[in-house]
């Protein structure tokens, strides 16, 4: 898919993971090591997409998710700090929703830190709802995680 303002969204190849890891390191205080991304590419249920403004260039945003039965679970999403507030994450998630509908998924799910205001604003705007709290989910600082869900294909929000 090509979006005039954001660039092309496509699957990321193994040879392009260093660009993903650069974004990861610039985006999180405790970035995932590169080998985790490599491992993800080997799983049949895992998908890693990037936004590429120029063919042959590095990605400027990425989205990692799992397709598990009727659920699409978002594991990681980040935009390079130099490219934020240009609707790149919004475009990735819109494309993900299209794909989720296409494969018949009933839920988009994710976990987010309650302190992550930009991400909470983004997910709230896209229709995700908080459905639960996972206490002390993040090992770096013991922060809780908020579990968020966006129902699809006529599904209802799971009971809390
Ligand atoms: C969260 C993140 C992925 C958003 O990426 P982005 O490409 O800049 O987001 P978008 O430009 O698509 O923003 C879409 C909407 O989200 C909200 N939003 C995004 N960043 C925001 C910010 N810093 N402050 C307030 N609202 C924000 C806004 O509503 C925005 O719409 P607007 O720009 O029209 O006001 C990015 O800030 C990031 O990489 N953060 C570090 C990694 C991270 O926390 N990932 C999420 C883990 S759960």
Tab-separated table of N, CA and C and ligand atoms in Angstrom:
chain	number	residue	atom	x	y	z
A	1	UNK	N	0.846	-1.193	0.000
A	1	UNK	CA	0.000	0.000	0.000
A	1	UNK	C	0.882	1.245	0.000
A	2	UNK	N	0.584	2.205	-0.875
A	2	UNK	CA	1.338	3.454	-0.872
A	2	UNK	C	0.437	4.579	-0.427
A	3	UNK	N	0.929	5.375	0.502
A	3	UNK	CA	0.176	6.524	0.966
A	3	UNK	C	1.022	7.743	0.644
A	4	UNK	N	0.479	8.669	-0.127
A	4	UNK	CA	1.253	9.799	-0.646
A	4	UNK	C	2.008	10.548	0.450
A	5	UNK	N	1.328	10.755	1.593
A	5	UNK	CA	1.958	11.572	2.631
A	5	UNK	C	2.937	10.795	3.496
A	6	UNK	N	2.769	9.471	3.597
A	6	UNK	CA	3.593	8.721	4.550
A	6	UNK	C	4.628	7.828	3.890
A	7	UNK	N	4.420	7.396	2.681
A	7	UNK	CA	5.315	6.428	2.060
A	7	UNK	C	4.641	5.079	1.943
A	8	UNK	N	5.447	4.104	1.588
A	8	UNK	CA	4.885	2.769	1.357
A	8	UNK	C	4.925	1.940	2.638
A	9	UNK	N	3.825	1.249	2.905
A	9	UNK	CA	3.791	0.314	4.022
A	9	UNK	C	3.974	-1.085	3.439
A	10	UNK	N	5.004	-1.774	3.930
A	10	UNK	CA	5.228	-3.144	3.447
A	10	UNK	C	5.955	-3.953	4.515
A	11	UNK	N	6.006	-5.267	4.296
A	11	UNK	CA	6.699	-6.161	5.232
A	11	UNK	C	8.193	-5.848	5.239
A	12	UNK	N	8.780	-5.929	6.431
A	12	UNK	CA	10.212	-5.672	6.593
A	12	UNK	C	10.978	-6.973	6.428
A	13	UNK	N	12.083	-6.895	5.681
A	13	UNK	CA	12.924	-8.074	5.433
A	13	UNK	C	14.034	-8.162	6.492
A	14	UNK	N	14.586	-9.344	6.624
A	14	UNK	CA	15.676	-9.569	7.585
A	14	UNK	C	16.805	-8.544	7.404
A	15	UNK	N	17.148	-8.255	6.156
A	15	UNK	CA	18.265	-7.332	5.874
A	15	UNK	C	17.938	-5.892	6.279
A	16	UNK	N	16.682	-5.614	6.607
A	16	UNK	CA	16.286	-4.235	6.952
A	16	UNK	C	16.114	-4.038	8.461
A	17	UNK	N	16.457	-5.084	9.232
A	17	UNK	CA	16.195	-5.010	10.677
A	17	UNK	C	17.047	-3.980	11.399
A	18	UNK	N	18.214	-3.618	10.846
A	18	UNK	CA	19.030	-2.625	11.563
A	18	UNK	C	18.286	-1.288	11.611
A	19	UNK	N	17.537	-0.967	10.560
A	19	UNK	CA	16.728	0.268	10.556
A	19	UNK	C	15.635	0.218	11.611
A	20	UNK	N	15.039	-0.952	11.779
A	20	UNK	CA	14.009	-1.137	12.812
A	20	UNK	C	14.644	-0.956	14.190
A	21	UNK	N	15.824	-1.548	14.348
A	21	UNK	CA	16.459	-1.496	15.667
A	21	UNK	C	16.920	-0.078	16.016
A	22	UNK	N	17.292	0.690	15.016
A	22	UNK	CA	17.637	2.102	15.267
A	22	UNK	C	16.419	2.827	15.848
A	23	UNK	N	15.262	2.621	15.261
A	23	UNK	CA	14.027	3.257	15.767
A	23	UNK	C	13.732	2.759	17.178
A	24	UNK	N	13.876	1.448	17.373
A	24	UNK	CA	13.605	0.843	18.690
A	24	UNK	C	14.487	1.498	19.766
A	25	UNK	N	15.779	1.636	19.465
A	25	UNK	CA	16.705	2.189	20.458
A	25	UNK	C	16.401	3.651	20.757
A	26	UNK	N	15.909	4.370	19.746
A	26	UNK	CA	15.600	5.794	19.951
A	26	UNK	C	14.234	6.007	20.603
A	27	UNK	N	13.459	4.941	20.724
A	27	UNK	CA	12.067	5.082	21.164
A	27	UNK	C	11.776	4.560	22.559
A	28	UNK	N	12.607	3.642	23.047
A	28	UNK	CA	12.302	3.004	24.332
A	28	UNK	C	13.513	3.051	25.264
A	29	UNK	N	13.292	3.301	26.562
A	29	UNK	CA	14.410	3.298	27.510
A	29	UNK	C	15.041	1.915	27.656
A	30	UNK	N	14.245	0.869	27.464
A	30	UNK	CA	14.762	-0.505	27.521
A	30	UNK	C	14.452	-1.216	26.212
A	31	UNK	N	15.214	-0.868	25.165
A	31	UNK	CA	14.882	-1.430	23.846
A	31	UNK	C	15.061	-2.940	23.791
A	32	UNK	N	14.269	-3.562	22.952
A	32	UNK	CA	14.440	-4.994	22.705
A	32	UNK	C	15.762	-5.189	21.956
A	33	UNK	N	16.461	-6.292	22.263
A	33	UNK	CA	17.670	-6.578	21.481
A	33	UNK	C	17.304	-6.985	20.052
A	34	UNK	N	18.271	-6.818	19.170
A	34	UNK	CA	18.034	-7.110	17.750
A	34	UNK	C	17.584	-8.562	17.531
A	35	UNK	N	18.137	-9.470	18.323
A	35	UNK	CA	17.829	-10.890	18.065
A	35	UNK	C	16.342	-11.201	18.280
A	36	UNK	N	15.666	-10.417	19.116
A	36	UNK	CA	14.221	-10.641	19.316
A	36	UNK	C	13.477	-10.361	17.998
A	37	UNK	N	13.868	-9.287	17.325
A	37	UNK	CA	13.216	-8.973	16.040
A	37	UNK	C	13.526	-10.073	15.022
A	38	UNK	N	14.782	-10.545	15.032
A	38	UNK	CA	15.163	-11.629	14.101
A	38	UNK	C	14.306	-12.859	14.359
A	39	UNK	N	14.148	-13.172	15.651
A	39	UNK	CA	13.352	-14.335	16.041
A	39	UNK	C	11.905	-14.182	15.565
A	40	UNK	N	11.367	-12.986	15.731
A	40	UNK	CA	9.968	-12.744	15.343
A	40	UNK	C	9.750	-13.056	13.860
A	41	UNK	N	10.749	-12.727	13.034
A	41	UNK	CA	10.587	-12.955	11.593
A	41	UNK	C	10.493	-14.440	11.255
A	42	UNK	N	10.890	-15.297	12.182
A	42	UNK	CA	10.845	-16.741	11.902
A	42	UNK	C	9.501	-17.360	12.277
A	43	UNK	N	8.658	-16.626	13.020
A	43	UNK	CA	7.381	-17.194	13.469
A	43	UNK	C	6.294	-17.006	12.410
A	44	UNK	N	5.550	-18.058	12.158
A	44	UNK	CA	4.519	-17.980	11.113
A	44	UNK	C	3.394	-17.025	11.504
A	45	UNK	N	3.192	-16.816	12.816
A	45	UNK	CA	2.085	-15.970	13.293
A	45	UNK	C	2.483	-14.497	13.445
A	46	UNK	N	3.762	-14.211	13.203
A	46	UNK	CA	4.277	-12.869	13.480
A	46	UNK	C	4.457	-12.073	12.182
A	47	UNK	N	4.155	-10.781	12.255
A	47	UNK	CA	4.324	-9.900	11.077
A	47	UNK	C	5.022	-8.620	11.514
A	48	UNK	N	5.936	-8.165	10.684
A	48	UNK	CA	6.625	-6.903	10.952
A	48	UNK	C	6.503	-6.031	9.712
A	49	UNK	N	5.846	-4.904	9.881
A	49	UNK	CA	5.648	-3.974	8.762
A	49	UNK	C	6.408	-2.683	9.041
A	50	UNK	N	6.787	-2.026	7.941
A	50	UNK	CA	7.455	-0.742	8.086
A	50	UNK	C	6.853	0.292	7.153
A	51	UNK	N	7.116	1.547	7.467
A	51	UNK	CA	6.788	2.647	6.549
A	51	UNK	C	8.095	3.071	5.888
A	52	UNK	N	8.101	3.021	4.559
A	52	UNK	CA	9.306	3.353	3.786
A	52	UNK	C	9.021	4.580	2.920
A	53	UNK	N	9.558	5.747	3.271
A	53	UNK	CA	9.314	6.945	2.465
A	53	UNK	C	9.983	6.841	1.097
A	54	UNK	N	11.140	6.132	1.027
A	54	UNK	CA	11.844	6.012	-0.260
A	54	UNK	C	12.220	4.566	-0.485
A	55	UNK	N	12.040	4.094	-1.712
A	55	UNK	CA	12.416	2.732	-2.050
A	55	UNK	C	13.928	2.580	-1.858
A	56	UNK	N	14.323	1.513	-1.181
A	56	UNK	CA	15.748	1.276	-0.943
A	56	UNK	C	16.257	1.961	0.314
A	57	UNK	N	15.438	2.812	0.921
A	57	UNK	CA	15.853	3.499	2.146
A	57	UNK	C	15.446	2.722	3.385
A	58	UNK	N	15.728	3.308	4.540
A	58	UNK	CA	15.402	2.653	5.808
A	58	UNK	C	13.953	2.956	6.195
A	59	UNK	N	13.344	2.076	7.006
A	59	UNK	CA	11.985	2.381	7.491
A	59	UNK	C	12.032	3.535	8.496
A	60	UNK	N	10.939	4.291	8.562
A	60	UNK	CA	10.869	5.392	9.543
A	60	UNK	C	9.849	5.092	10.643
A	61	UNK	N	9.120	4.005	10.483
A	61	UNK	CA	8.200	3.555	11.533
A	61	UNK	C	7.994	2.060	11.323
A	62	UNK	N	7.668	1.361	12.421
A	62	UNK	CA	7.400	-0.074	12.269
A	62	UNK	C	6.268	-0.503	13.184
A	63	UNK	N	5.710	-1.648	12.837
A	63	UNK	CA	4.615	-2.254	13.603
A	63	UNK	C	4.851	-3.754	13.622
A	64	UNK	N	4.896	-4.314	14.824
A	64	UNK	CA	5.060	-5.764	14.975
A	64	UNK	C	3.791	-6.319	15.595
A	65	UNK	N	3.215	-7.339	14.982
A	65	UNK	CA	1.979	-7.906	15.532
A	65	UNK	C	1.916	-9.409	15.290
A	66	UNK	N	1.024	-10.039	16.065
A	66	UNK	CA	0.777	-11.472	15.934
A	66	UNK	C	-0.661	-11.697	15.475
A	67	UNK	N	-0.818	-12.695	14.630
A	67	UNK	CA	-2.148	-13.170	14.237
A	67	UNK	C	-2.398	-14.468	14.987
A	68	UNK	N	-3.290	-14.426	15.980
A	68	UNK	CA	-3.544	-15.615	16.813
A	68	UNK	C	-5.046	-15.861	16.861
A	69	UNK	N	-5.490	-16.895	16.142
A	69	UNK	CA	-6.915	-17.231	16.053
A	69	UNK	C	-7.716	-15.992	15.641
A	70	UNK	N	-8.644	-15.554	16.539
A	70	UNK	CA	-9.494	-14.425	16.143
A	70	UNK	C	-8.940	-13.090	16.644
A	71	UNK	N	-7.672	-13.113	17.067
A	71	UNK	CA	-7.109	-11.914	17.668
A	71	UNK	C	-5.866	-11.452	16.907
A	72	UNK	N	-5.760	-10.146	16.736
A	72	UNK	CA	-4.523	-9.561	16.223
A	72	UNK	C	-3.914	-8.782	17.382
A	73	UNK	N	-2.751	-9.239	17.836
A	73	UNK	CA	-2.129	-8.635	19.016
A	73	UNK	C	-0.936	-7.779	18.602
A	74	UNK	N	-0.988	-6.517	18.992
A	74	UNK	CA	0.096	-5.582	18.660
A	74	UNK	C	1.182	-5.715	19.731
A	75	UNK	N	2.384	-6.086	19.302
A	75	UNK	CA	3.480	-6.245	20.267
A	75	UNK	C	4.323	-4.993	20.381
A	76	UNK	N	4.475	-4.284	19.275
A	76	UNK	CA	5.397	-3.159	19.294
A	76	UNK	C	5.059	-2.229	18.130
A	77	UNK	N	5.143	-0.947	18.418
A	77	UNK	CA	4.970	0.052	17.365
A	77	UNK	C	5.814	1.265	17.743
A	78	UNK	N	6.511	1.800	16.774
A	78	UNK	CA	7.313	2.997	17.065
A	78	UNK	C	7.584	3.750	15.766
A	79	UNK	N	7.708	5.053	15.932
A	79	UNK	CA	8.058	5.942	14.823
A	79	UNK	C	9.380	6.627	15.164
A	80	UNK	N	10.252	6.731	14.194
A	80	UNK	CA	11.524	7.429	14.397
A	80	UNK	C	11.234	8.837	14.931
A	81	UNK	N	11.965	9.277	15.981
A	81	UNK	CA	11.659	10.583	16.588
A	81	UNK	C	11.644	11.748	15.585
A	82	UNK	N	12.424	11.638	14.520
A	82	UNK	CA	12.445	12.712	13.514
A	82	UNK	C	11.246	12.703	12.582
A	83	UNK	N	10.374	11.708	12.728
A	83	UNK	CA	9.232	11.581	11.803
A	83	UNK	C	7.895	11.482	12.544
A	84	UNK	N	7.894	11.888	13.793
A	84	UNK	CA	6.636	11.764	14.564
A	84	UNK	C	5.643	12.859	14.228
A	85	UNK	N	4.385	12.608	14.592
A	85	UNK	CA	3.251	13.518	14.345
A	85	UNK	C	3.046	13.769	12.854
A	86	UNK	N	3.324	12.737	12.047
A	86	UNK	CA	3.047	12.820	10.606
A	86	UNK	C	2.090	11.712	10.209
A	87	UNK	N	1.357	11.195	11.192
A	87	UNK	CA	0.340	10.164	10.962
A	87	UNK	C	0.907	8.823	10.520
A	88	UNK	N	2.187	8.567	10.805
A	88	UNK	CA	2.753	7.278	10.384
A	88	UNK	C	2.182	6.124	11.210
A	89	UNK	N	2.152	6.290	12.538
A	89	UNK	CA	1.582	5.231	13.385
A	89	UNK	C	0.098	5.053	13.072
A	90	UNK	N	-0.591	6.158	12.872
A	90	UNK	CA	-2.022	6.082	12.533
A	90	UNK	C	-2.210	5.290	11.230
A	91	UNK	N	-1.357	5.537	10.244
A	91	UNK	CA	-1.472	4.830	8.953
A	91	UNK	C	-1.187	3.344	9.123
A	92	UNK	N	-0.157	3.026	9.914
A	92	UNK	CA	0.151	1.603	10.144
A	92	UNK	C	-1.036	0.903	10.800
A	93	UNK	N	-1.649	1.567	11.783
A	93	UNK	CA	-2.764	0.926	12.503
A	93	UNK	C	-4.022	0.864	11.638
A	94	UNK	N	-4.198	1.843	10.764
A	94	UNK	CA	-5.349	1.792	9.840
A	94	UNK	C	-5.178	0.619	8.868
A	95	UNK	N	-3.941	0.469	8.392
A	95	UNK	CA	-3.646	-0.652	7.483
A	95	UNK	C	-3.819	-1.992	8.205
A	96	UNK	N	-3.422	-2.008	9.480
A	96	UNK	CA	-3.581	-3.231	10.285
A	96	UNK	C	-5.052	-3.565	10.463
A	97	UNK	N	-5.851	-2.540	10.689
A	97	UNK	CA	-7.286	-2.809	10.863
A	97	UNK	C	-7.875	-3.400	9.574
A	98	UNK	N	-7.469	-2.855	8.434
A	98	UNK	CA	-7.939	-3.410	7.147
A	98	UNK	C	-7.575	-4.890	7.039
A	99	UNK	N	-6.313	-5.188	7.376
A	99	UNK	CA	-5.830	-6.575	7.279
A	99	UNK	C	-6.582	-7.480	8.266
A	100	UNK	N	-6.828	-6.950	9.465
A	100	UNK	CA	-7.526	-7.722	10.496
A	100	UNK	C	-8.943	-8.056	10.046
A	101	UNK	N	-9.602	-7.080	9.443
A	101	UNK	CA	-10.961	-7.320	8.924
A	101	UNK	C	-10.910	-8.363	7.812
A	102	UNK	N	-9.878	-8.232	6.966
A	102	UNK	CA	-9.757	-9.156	5.821
A	102	UNK	C	-9.611	-10.598	6.290
A	103	UNK	N	-8.841	-10.814	7.363
A	103	UNK	CA	-8.621	-12.188	7.828
A	103	UNK	C	-9.698	-12.647	8.813
A	104	UNK	N	-10.677	-11.772	9.087
A	104	UNK	CA	-11.801	-12.164	9.942
A	104	UNK	C	-11.513	-12.091	11.428
A	105	UNK	N	-10.485	-11.341	11.824
A	105	UNK	CA	-10.179	-11.219	13.258
A	105	UNK	C	-11.313	-10.482	13.972
A	106	UNK	N	-11.489	-10.810	15.267
A	106	UNK	CA	-12.562	-10.175	16.040
A	106	UNK	C	-12.037	-9.147	17.033
A	107	UNK	N	-10.737	-9.215	17.311
A	107	UNK	CA	-10.198	-8.268	18.286
A	107	UNK	C	-8.805	-7.800	17.884
A	108	UNK	N	-8.570	-6.517	18.057
A	108	UNK	CA	-7.214	-5.966	18.044
A	108	UNK	C	-6.862	-5.722	19.503
A	109	UNK	N	-5.709	-6.208	19.945
A	109	UNK	CA	-5.373	-6.068	21.371
A	109	UNK	C	-3.947	-5.537	21.524
A	110	UNK	N	-3.688	-4.957	22.688
A	110	UNK	CA	-2.336	-4.457	22.984
A	110	UNK	C	-2.206	-4.180	24.477
A	111	UNK	N	-0.956	-4.002	24.909
A	111	UNK	CA	-0.681	-3.513	26.260
A	111	UNK	C	0.067	-2.190	26.151
A	112	UNK	N	-0.198	-1.294	27.084
A	112	UNK	CA	0.458	0.016	27.043
A	112	UNK	C	0.696	0.504	28.469
A	113	UNK	N	1.788	1.266	28.629
A	113	UNK	CA	2.057	1.844	29.948
A	113	UNK	C	1.082	2.988	30.216
A	114	UNK	N	0.536	3.056	31.434
A	114	UNK	CA	-0.367	4.162	31.767
A	114	UNK	C	0.325	5.518	31.646
A	115	UNK	N	1.668	5.531	31.699
A	115	UNK	CA	2.413	6.798	31.599
A	115	UNK	C	2.663	7.230	30.151
A	116	UNK	N	2.296	6.386	29.187
A	116	UNK	CA	2.611	6.687	27.779
A	116	UNK	C	1.475	7.498	27.138
A	117	UNK	N	1.468	8.783	27.447
A	117	UNK	CA	0.373	9.647	26.969
A	117	UNK	C	0.216	9.671	25.448
A	118	UNK	N	1.326	9.813	24.670
A	118	UNK	CA	1.137	9.834	23.203
A	118	UNK	C	0.452	8.565	22.696
A	119	UNK	N	0.915	7.398	23.199
A	119	UNK	CA	0.332	6.135	22.722
A	119	UNK	C	-1.127	6.011	23.161
A	120	UNK	N	-1.410	6.406	24.402
A	120	UNK	CA	-2.802	6.316	24.886
A	120	UNK	C	-3.730	7.203	24.056
A	121	UNK	N	-3.219	8.374	23.693
A	121	UNK	CA	-4.036	9.290	22.877
A	121	UNK	C	-4.296	8.664	21.504
A	122	UNK	N	-3.234	8.117	20.930
A	122	UNK	CA	-3.347	7.474	19.612
A	122	UNK	C	-4.360	6.324	19.650
A	123	UNK	N	-4.212	5.423	20.612
A	123	UNK	CA	-5.092	4.247	20.656
A	123	UNK	C	-6.543	4.654	20.971
A	124	UNK	N	-6.689	5.608	21.872
A	124	UNK	CA	-8.038	6.058	22.220
A	124	UNK	C	-8.743	6.649	21.012
A	125	UNK	N	-7.982	7.427	20.263
A	125	UNK	CA	-8.547	8.065	19.066
A	125	UNK	C	-8.980	7.031	18.031
A	126	UNK	N	-8.266	5.888	18.013
A	126	UNK	CA	-8.574	4.848	17.023
A	126	UNK	C	-9.639	3.869	17.513
A	127	UNK	N	-10.150	4.094	18.726
A	127	UNK	CA	-11.274	3.280	19.191
A	127	UNK	C	-10.904	2.131	20.104
A	128	UNK	N	-9.646	2.103	20.580
A	128	UNK	CA	-9.283	1.083	21.563
A	128	UNK	C	-9.840	1.484	22.922
A	129	UNK	N	-10.275	0.463	23.691
A	129	UNK	CA	-10.788	0.710	25.047
A	129	UNK	C	-9.951	-0.052	26.059
A	130	UNK	N	-9.771	0.551	27.233
A	130	UNK	CA	-9.070	-0.143	28.312
A	130	UNK	C	-9.999	-1.219	28.873
A	131	UNK	N	-9.504	-2.474	28.914
A	131	UNK	CA	-10.346	-3.566	29.435
A	131	UNK	C	-9.757	-4.213	30.684
A	132	UNK	N	-8.551	-3.816	31.064
A	132	UNK	CA	-7.968	-4.420	32.260
A	132	UNK	C	-6.592	-3.881	32.561
A	133	UNK	N	-6.104	-4.283	33.730
A	133	UNK	CA	-4.770	-3.862	34.171
A	133	UNK	C	-3.961	-5.106	34.497
A	134	UNK	N	-2.733	-5.155	33.996
A	134	UNK	CA	-1.812	-6.238	34.379
A	134	UNK	C	-0.795	-5.642	35.349
A	135	UNK	N	-0.941	-5.999	36.654
A	135	UNK	CA	-0.078	-5.360	37.657
A	135	UNK	C	1.406	-5.681	37.442
A	136	UNK	N	2.242	-4.665	37.597
A	136	UNK	CA	3.713	-4.788	37.536
A	136	UNK	C	4.158	-5.555	36.295
A	137	UNK	N	3.575	-5.228	35.177
A	137	UNK	CA	3.834	-5.959	33.922
A	137	UNK	C	5.229	-5.655	33.368
A	138	UNK	N	5.675	-4.395	33.528
A	138	UNK	CA	6.956	-3.982	32.929
A	138	UNK	C	8.084	-4.174	33.941
A	139	UNK	N	9.041	-5.029	33.570
A	139	UNK	CA	10.064	-5.431	34.548
A	139	UNK	C	11.066	-4.306	34.825
A	140	UNK	N	11.221	-3.339	33.914
A	140	UNK	CA	12.246	-2.311	34.140
A	140	UNK	C	11.907	-1.403	35.324
A	141	UNK	N	10.626	-1.044	35.469
A	141	UNK	CA	10.259	-0.133	36.575
A	141	UNK	C	9.030	-0.603	37.357
A	142	UNK	N	8.578	-1.830	37.058
A	142	UNK	CA	7.446	-2.374	37.794
A	142	UNK	C	6.119	-1.703	37.485
A	143	UNK	N	6.086	-0.951	36.383
A	143	UNK	CA	4.842	-0.257	36.017
A	143	UNK	C	3.775	-1.264	35.570
A	144	UNK	N	2.527	-0.960	35.901
A	144	UNK	CA	1.410	-1.775	35.408
A	144	UNK	C	1.283	-1.621	33.892
A	145	UNK	N	0.543	-2.540	33.278
A	145	UNK	CA	0.167	-2.368	31.869
A	145	UNK	C	-1.349	-2.232	31.793
A	146	UNK	N	-1.790	-1.370	30.929
A	146	UNK	CA	-3.217	-1.316	30.608
A	146	UNK	C	-3.439	-2.241	29.420
A	147	UNK	N	-4.417	-3.124	29.516
A	147	UNK	CA	-4.801	-3.954	28.390
A	147	UNK	C	-5.878	-3.224	27.607
A	148	UNK	N	-5.656	-3.067	26.301
A	148	UNK	CA	-6.641	-2.354	25.467
A	148	UNK	C	-7.117	-3.264	24.343
A	149	UNK	N	-8.370	-3.067	23.975
A	149	UNK	CA	-8.996	-3.888	22.933
A	149	UNK	C	-9.792	-3.000	21.994
A	150	UNK	N	-9.724	-3.353	20.713
A	150	UNK	CA	-10.666	-2.775	19.755
A	150	UNK	C	-11.409	-3.929	19.096
A	151	UNK	N	-12.730	-4.045	19.374
A	151	UNK	CA	-13.496	-5.132	18.746
A	151	UNK	C	-13.703	-4.854	17.254
A	152	UNK	N	-13.749	-5.947	16.478
A	152	UNK	CA	-13.923	-5.832	15.024
A	152	UNK	C	-15.024	-6.785	14.573
A	153	UNK	N	-15.471	-6.600	13.375
A	153	UNK	CA	-16.414	-7.539	12.767
A	153	UNK	C	-17.612	-7.834	13.672
A	154	UNK	N	-18.116	-6.783	14.353
A	154	UNK	CA	-19.329	-6.940	15.161
A	154	UNK	C	-19.105	-7.557	16.523
A	155	UNK	N	-17.848	-7.835	16.902
A	155	UNK	CA	-17.585	-8.402	18.234
A	155	UNK	C	-17.857	-7.343	19.299
A	156	UNK	N	-18.120	-7.808	20.532
A	156	UNK	CA	-18.297	-6.837	21.610
A	156	UNK	C	-17.044	-6.828	22.483
A	157	UNK	N	-16.885	-5.743	23.247
A	157	UNK	CA	-15.732	-5.636	24.137
A	157	UNK	C	-15.847	-6.732	25.188
A	158	UNK	N	-14.775	-7.520	25.414
A	158	UNK	CA	-14.849	-8.598	26.404
A	158	UNK	C	-15.165	-8.044	27.799
A	159	UNK	N	-15.882	-8.826	28.617
A	159	UNK	CA	-16.227	-8.392	29.982
A	159	UNK	C	-14.944	-8.221	30.790
A	160	UNK	N	-14.957	-7.206	31.653
A	160	UNK	CA	-13.761	-6.958	32.484
A	160	UNK	C	-13.691	-7.898	33.643
B	1	LIG	C1	3.319	6.552	20.064
B	1	LIG	C2	3.985	6.748	18.702
B	1	LIG	C3	4.159	5.361	18.042
B	1	LIG	C4	3.090	7.623	17.807
B	1	LIG	O1	3.692	7.684	16.527
B	1	LIG	P1	3.428	8.872	15.485
B	1	LIG	O2	3.757	8.328	14.133
B	1	LIG	O3	4.123	10.094	15.917
B	1	LIG	O4	1.848	9.060	15.658
B	1	LIG	P2	0.835	9.777	14.642
B	1	LIG	O5	1.513	10.928	13.977
B	1	LIG	O6	0.234	8.752	13.760
B	1	LIG	O7	-0.238	10.344	15.678
B	1	LIG	C5	-1.608	10.066	15.579
B	1	LIG	C6	-2.327	10.708	16.758
B	1	LIG	O8	-1.861	10.143	17.992
B	1	LIG	C7	-1.822	11.178	19.008
B	1	LIG	N1	-0.425	11.469	19.354
B	1	LIG	C8	0.685	10.955	18.800
B	1	LIG	N2	1.793	11.450	19.412
B	1	LIG	C9	1.356	12.299	20.362
B	1	LIG	C10	2.004	13.118	21.323
B	1	LIG	N3	3.370	13.158	21.428
B	1	LIG	N4	1.252	13.859	22.167
B	1	LIG	C11	-0.099	13.820	22.090
B	1	LIG	N5	-0.790	13.075	21.180
B	1	LIG	C12	-0.053	12.310	20.335
B	1	LIG	C13	-2.432	12.401	18.369
B	1	LIG	O9	-3.831	12.322	18.560
B	1	LIG	C14	-2.061	12.185	16.904
B	1	LIG	O10	-2.915	12.900	16.026
B	1	LIG	P3	-2.523	14.410	15.600
B	1	LIG	O11	-1.068	14.434	15.270
B	1	LIG	O12	-3.413	14.651	14.403
B	1	LIG	O13	-2.840	15.255	16.794
B	1	LIG	C15	5.358	7.471	18.855
B	1	LIG	O14	5.212	8.587	19.697
B	1	LIG	C16	6.479	6.595	19.383
B	1	LIG	O15	7.186	5.924	18.612
B	1	LIG	N6	6.654	6.576	20.722
B	1	LIG	C17	7.709	5.772	21.353
B	1	LIG	C18	7.386	4.297	21.248
B	1	LIG	C19	6.066	3.960	21.940
B	1	LIG	O16	5.762	4.460	23.005
B	1	LIG	N7	5.294	3.053	21.284
B	1	LIG	C20	4.008	2.628	21.814
B	1	LIG	C21	4.194	1.493	22.748
B	1	LIG	S1	2.605	0.934	23.409
